[in-house]
Short mmCIF file of C-alpha atoms in Angstrom, two decimals:
data_model
loop_
_atom_site.label_atom_id
_atom_site.label_comp_id
_atom_site.label_asym_id
_atom_site.label_seq_id
_atom_site.Cartn_x
_atom_site.Cartn_y
_atom_site.Cartn_z
CA MET A 1 0.00 0.00 0.00
CA GLY A 2 2.94 2.30 0.73
CA GLU A 3 4.40 1.63 -2.71
CA SER A 4 1.01 2.29 -4.29
CA LEU A 5 0.58 5.60 -2.47
CA LYS A 6 4.08 6.76 -3.37
CA GLY A 7 3.63 5.78 -7.03
CA ALA A 8 0.22 7.44 -7.21
CA VAL A 9 1.63 10.72 -5.85
CA ASP A 10 4.64 10.62 -8.18
CA MET A 11 2.39 9.94 -11.19
CA HIS A 12 -0.29 12.43 -10.08
CA MET A 13 -3.01 9.78 -10.13
CA LEU A 14 -5.23 9.09 -7.15
CA MET A 15 -8.66 8.00 -8.35
CA GLU A 16 -7.45 4.89 -10.18
CA PRO A 17 -5.62 3.40 -7.16
CA ILE A 18 -8.56 4.29 -4.88
CA PHE A 19 -10.99 2.57 -7.23
CA ALA A 20 -8.68 -0.45 -7.53
CA GLY A 21 -8.49 -0.69 -3.74
CA TRP A 22 -12.27 -0.55 -3.49
CA ILE A 23 -12.56 -3.39 -6.00
CA GLY A 24 -10.00 -5.34 -3.96
CA TYR A 25 -12.12 -4.85 -0.84
CA ILE A 26 -15.30 -6.00 -2.62
CA LEU A 27 -13.66 -9.09 -4.11
CA ALA A 28 -11.94 -9.99 -0.84
CA ASP A 29 -15.36 -10.46 0.75
CA LEU A 30 -16.43 -12.70 -2.13
CA GLY A 31 -13.17 -14.64 -1.93
CA SER A 32 -13.56 -15.19 1.80
CA GLY A 33 -17.05 -16.58 1.21
CA VAL A 34 -16.02 -19.00 -1.53
CA TYR A 35 -13.10 -20.26 0.54
CA HIS A 36 -15.21 -20.56 3.70
CA TRP A 37 -17.88 -22.47 1.77
CA GLY A 38 -15.31 -24.89 0.37
CA ILE A 39 -13.63 -25.52 3.72
CA ASP A 40 -16.96 -26.01 5.50
CA ASN A 41 -18.36 -28.47 2.98
CA TYR A 42 -15.57 -30.54 1.45
CA GLY A 43 -12.60 -32.59 2.60
CA ASP A 44 -11.47 -33.65 6.05
CA GLY A 45 -8.40 -33.65 8.24
CA SER A 46 -6.48 -35.81 5.77
CA THR A 47 -7.01 -33.46 2.81
CA PRO A 48 -3.61 -32.28 1.49
CA PHE A 49 -2.68 -28.66 2.29
CA PHE A 50 -6.13 -27.80 3.69
CA GLY A 51 -6.72 -30.61 6.22
CA SER A 52 -5.77 -28.64 9.32
CA GLN A 53 -7.95 -25.70 8.23
CA ILE A 54 -10.91 -27.99 7.54
CA GLU A 55 -10.59 -29.51 11.00
CA ALA A 56 -10.23 -26.08 12.56
CA PHE A 57 -13.36 -24.74 10.86
CA GLN A 58 -15.37 -27.81 11.88
CA GLY A 59 -14.17 -27.36 15.44
CA HIS A 60 -15.14 -23.70 15.21
CA HIS A 61 -18.76 -24.67 14.60
CA LYS A 62 -18.76 -26.64 17.84
CA TRP A 63 -16.89 -24.07 19.93
CA PRO A 64 -17.39 -20.75 18.08
CA TRP A 65 -16.64 -18.56 21.10
CA THR A 66 -13.02 -19.78 21.33
CA ILE A 67 -12.02 -17.58 18.39
CA THR A 68 -12.63 -14.54 20.61
CA ARG A 69 -10.16 -15.80 23.22
CA ARG A 70 -7.19 -16.30 20.95
CA GLN A 71 -4.47 -13.71 20.68
CA PHE A 72 -4.42 -11.53 17.60
CA SER A 73 -1.30 -13.24 16.22
CA ASN A 74 -2.80 -16.68 16.83
CA ASN A 75 -5.80 -15.81 14.67
CA LEU A 76 -3.77 -14.37 11.81
CA HIS A 77 -0.39 -16.10 11.59
CA ALA A 78 -1.40 -18.81 9.09
CA LEU A 79 -3.03 -16.35 6.70
CA ALA A 80 -0.15 -13.91 7.17
CA ARG A 81 2.34 -16.50 5.95
CA ALA A 82 0.26 -17.35 2.88
CA ILE A 83 -0.31 -13.68 2.06
CA THR A 84 3.38 -12.83 2.47
CA PHE A 85 4.54 -15.46 0.01
CA SER A 86 1.77 -14.52 -2.44
CA VAL A 87 2.18 -10.75 -2.31
CA LEU A 88 5.97 -10.46 -2.08
CA PRO A 89 6.69 -11.57 -5.69
CA ILE A 90 4.01 -9.17 -6.98
CA ASN A 91 5.49 -6.34 -4.95
CA LEU A 92 8.98 -7.05 -6.28
CA LEU A 93 7.96 -7.42 -9.92
CA CYS A 94 5.13 -4.95 -10.35
CA HIS A 95 5.37 -1.24 -9.62
CA ASP A 96 2.03 -0.12 -11.00
CA PRO A 97 0.24 1.80 -8.20
CA VAL A 98 -3.16 0.60 -9.46
CA VAL A 99 -2.16 -3.07 -9.28
CA GLN A 100 -0.40 -2.54 -5.95
CA SER A 101 -3.48 -0.88 -4.48
CA PHE A 102 -5.73 -3.73 -5.57
CA VAL A 103 -3.35 -6.39 -4.30
CA GLY A 104 -2.66 -4.54 -1.06
CA VAL A 105 -6.30 -4.07 -0.11
CA PHE A 106 -7.41 -7.51 -1.33
CA ALA A 107 -4.56 -9.31 0.45
CA GLY A 108 -4.91 -7.19 3.57
CA CYS A 109 -8.63 -7.89 3.87
CA ILE A 110 -8.08 -11.61 3.36
CA MET A 111 -5.31 -11.66 5.97
CA PHE A 112 -7.40 -9.76 8.52
CA SER A 113 -10.60 -11.65 7.69
CA GLN A 114 -10.06 -14.01 10.61
CA GLN A 115 -9.91 -11.03 12.96
CA PHE A 116 -13.07 -9.58 11.39
CA HIS A 117 -14.54 -13.04 11.91
CA ALA A 118 -13.48 -13.05 15.57
CA TRP A 119 -15.05 -9.63 16.11
CA ALA A 120 -18.29 -10.95 14.58
CA HIS A 121 -18.39 -13.43 17.47
CA GLY A 122 -17.68 -10.80 20.10
CA THR A 123 -20.23 -9.15 22.33
CA LYS A 124 -20.93 -5.50 21.64
CA SER A 125 -19.92 -4.39 25.11
CA ARG A 126 -16.48 -6.00 24.79
CA LEU A 127 -15.63 -4.77 21.29
CA PRO A 128 -13.77 -1.51 20.60
CA PRO A 129 -16.29 1.25 19.73
CA ALA A 130 -14.62 1.75 16.34
CA VAL A 131 -15.16 -1.93 15.48
CA VAL A 132 -18.82 -1.76 16.49
CA ALA A 133 -19.26 1.36 14.35
CA LEU A 134 -17.67 -0.33 11.32
CA GLN A 135 -19.85 -3.42 11.81
CA GLU A 136 -23.01 -1.35 12.05
CA ALA A 137 -21.99 0.65 8.98
CA GLY A 138 -21.53 -2.57 6.98
CA VAL A 139 -17.80 -2.05 6.49
CA LEU A 140 -17.04 -5.18 8.54
CA VAL A 141 -19.22 -8.27 8.79
CA SER A 142 -21.78 -7.75 11.52
CA ARG A 143 -22.42 -9.94 14.54
CA SER A 144 -26.08 -10.50 13.63
CA GLN A 145 -25.31 -11.47 10.05
CA HIS A 146 -22.59 -13.95 10.93
CA SER A 147 -24.60 -15.49 13.74
CA ALA A 148 -27.00 -16.80 11.07
CA HIS A 149 -24.16 -18.92 9.70
CA HIS A 150 -23.94 -20.74 13.03
CA ARG A 151 -27.55 -21.86 12.98
CA PRO A 152 -28.83 -24.93 11.07
CA PRO A 153 -28.54 -25.73 8.24
CA TYR A 154 -25.14 -23.95 8.30
CA ASN A 155 -25.26 -23.20 4.57
CA ASN A 156 -25.45 -19.41 4.35
CA ASN A 157 -23.65 -16.17 5.22
CA TYR A 158 -20.20 -17.53 4.39
CA CYS A 159 -18.52 -14.18 3.62
CA ILE A 160 -16.56 -12.79 6.56
CA VAL A 161 -14.90 -9.55 5.43
CA SER A 162 -17.84 -7.17 5.07
CA GLY A 163 -20.64 -9.66 4.43
CA LEU A 164 -21.63 -7.54 1.43
CA TRP A 165 -22.02 -10.58 -0.84
CA ASN A 166 -23.99 -12.76 1.57
CA GLU A 167 -27.48 -11.64 0.63
CA PHE A 168 -26.81 -11.92 -3.12
CA LEU A 169 -25.14 -15.34 -2.87
CA ASP A 170 -27.80 -16.78 -0.56
CA LYS A 171 -30.81 -15.29 -2.33
CA ASN A 172 -29.64 -16.54 -5.71
CA LYS A 173 -28.53 -19.92 -4.30
CA VAL A 174 -25.09 -19.55 -5.86
CA PHE A 175 -23.39 -22.01 -3.53
CA GLU A 176 -26.23 -24.49 -3.89
CA ALA A 177 -25.77 -24.36 -7.67
CA MET A 178 -22.03 -24.94 -7.27
CA GLU A 179 -22.75 -27.89 -5.00
CA MET A 180 -25.04 -29.41 -7.61
CA VAL A 181 -22.40 -29.02 -10.31
CA LEU A 182 -19.74 -30.67 -8.14
CA TYR A 183 -22.11 -33.47 -7.20
CA PHE A 184 -23.13 -34.32 -10.77
CA LYS A 185 -19.62 -33.90 -12.16
CA LEU A 186 -17.60 -35.50 -9.36
CA GLY A 187 -20.15 -37.33 -7.22
CA VAL A 188 -19.09 -35.41 -4.10
CA ARG A 189 -21.76 -34.42 -1.59
CA PRO A 190 -21.28 -31.28 0.51
CA ARG A 191 -21.66 -31.52 4.27
CA SER A 192 -24.54 -29.03 4.16
CA TRP A 193 -26.76 -31.68 2.50
CA SER A 194 -26.61 -33.90 5.58
CA GLU A 195 -27.99 -33.49 9.04
CA PRO A 196 -25.39 -31.67 11.18
CA GLU A 197 -23.14 -34.15 12.96
CA SER A 198 -22.46 -33.85 16.67
CA GLU A 199 -19.04 -32.42 15.88
CA TRP A 200 -20.81 -29.45 14.27
CA MET A 201 -23.40 -28.83 16.96
CA GLU A 202 -22.49 -25.85 19.08
CA GLU A 203 -21.75 -26.49 22.71
CA ILE A 204 -22.77 -23.87 25.25
CA ASP A 205 -19.99 -21.91 26.88
CA MET A 206 -20.83 -22.59 30.50
CA ALA A 207 -18.04 -20.35 31.76
CA SER A 208 -19.69 -17.26 30.26
#
């Protein structure tokens, strides 16, 4: 983002990088939803590369409040590594402020999506006022919107950056259509087609 800002000032262009960053923000929400849908519905702990994340997301459905108790670095370190190795080559090879703005905002939103997700599980009284304001303004995914994802049948509201795409994707049954395509092409059933297993049923946090 620093490189983009510097390049934009040097080239006397501001609107293009701003617009590119906005597009990055919009698409990051969509990307978070597609990824979340895939992790929630396909594979298991033995799946190459994604097994640990699949297990973690399934565990999250059973104990959703635990995400609010992890340290900031604990929530973000895995995504931070992936983002670093993805963005670094682009940053070294491309010096276009428009591209850098898009990549910076998109990658930043993806990296911080787990923290946005954690805030969506927080109680209003315990969240920073600025976070609550951003949630209520629709800039970050809201607590009420994400809570719907944790109620049966667990097949909606997958996007966890701003939640902007959730209504469109759910209303138009986009993920259901993708599930049908994968089922008829590959014979793979998503988890959302089955009754929730005990591992997915939320346990009550007795301590709170």
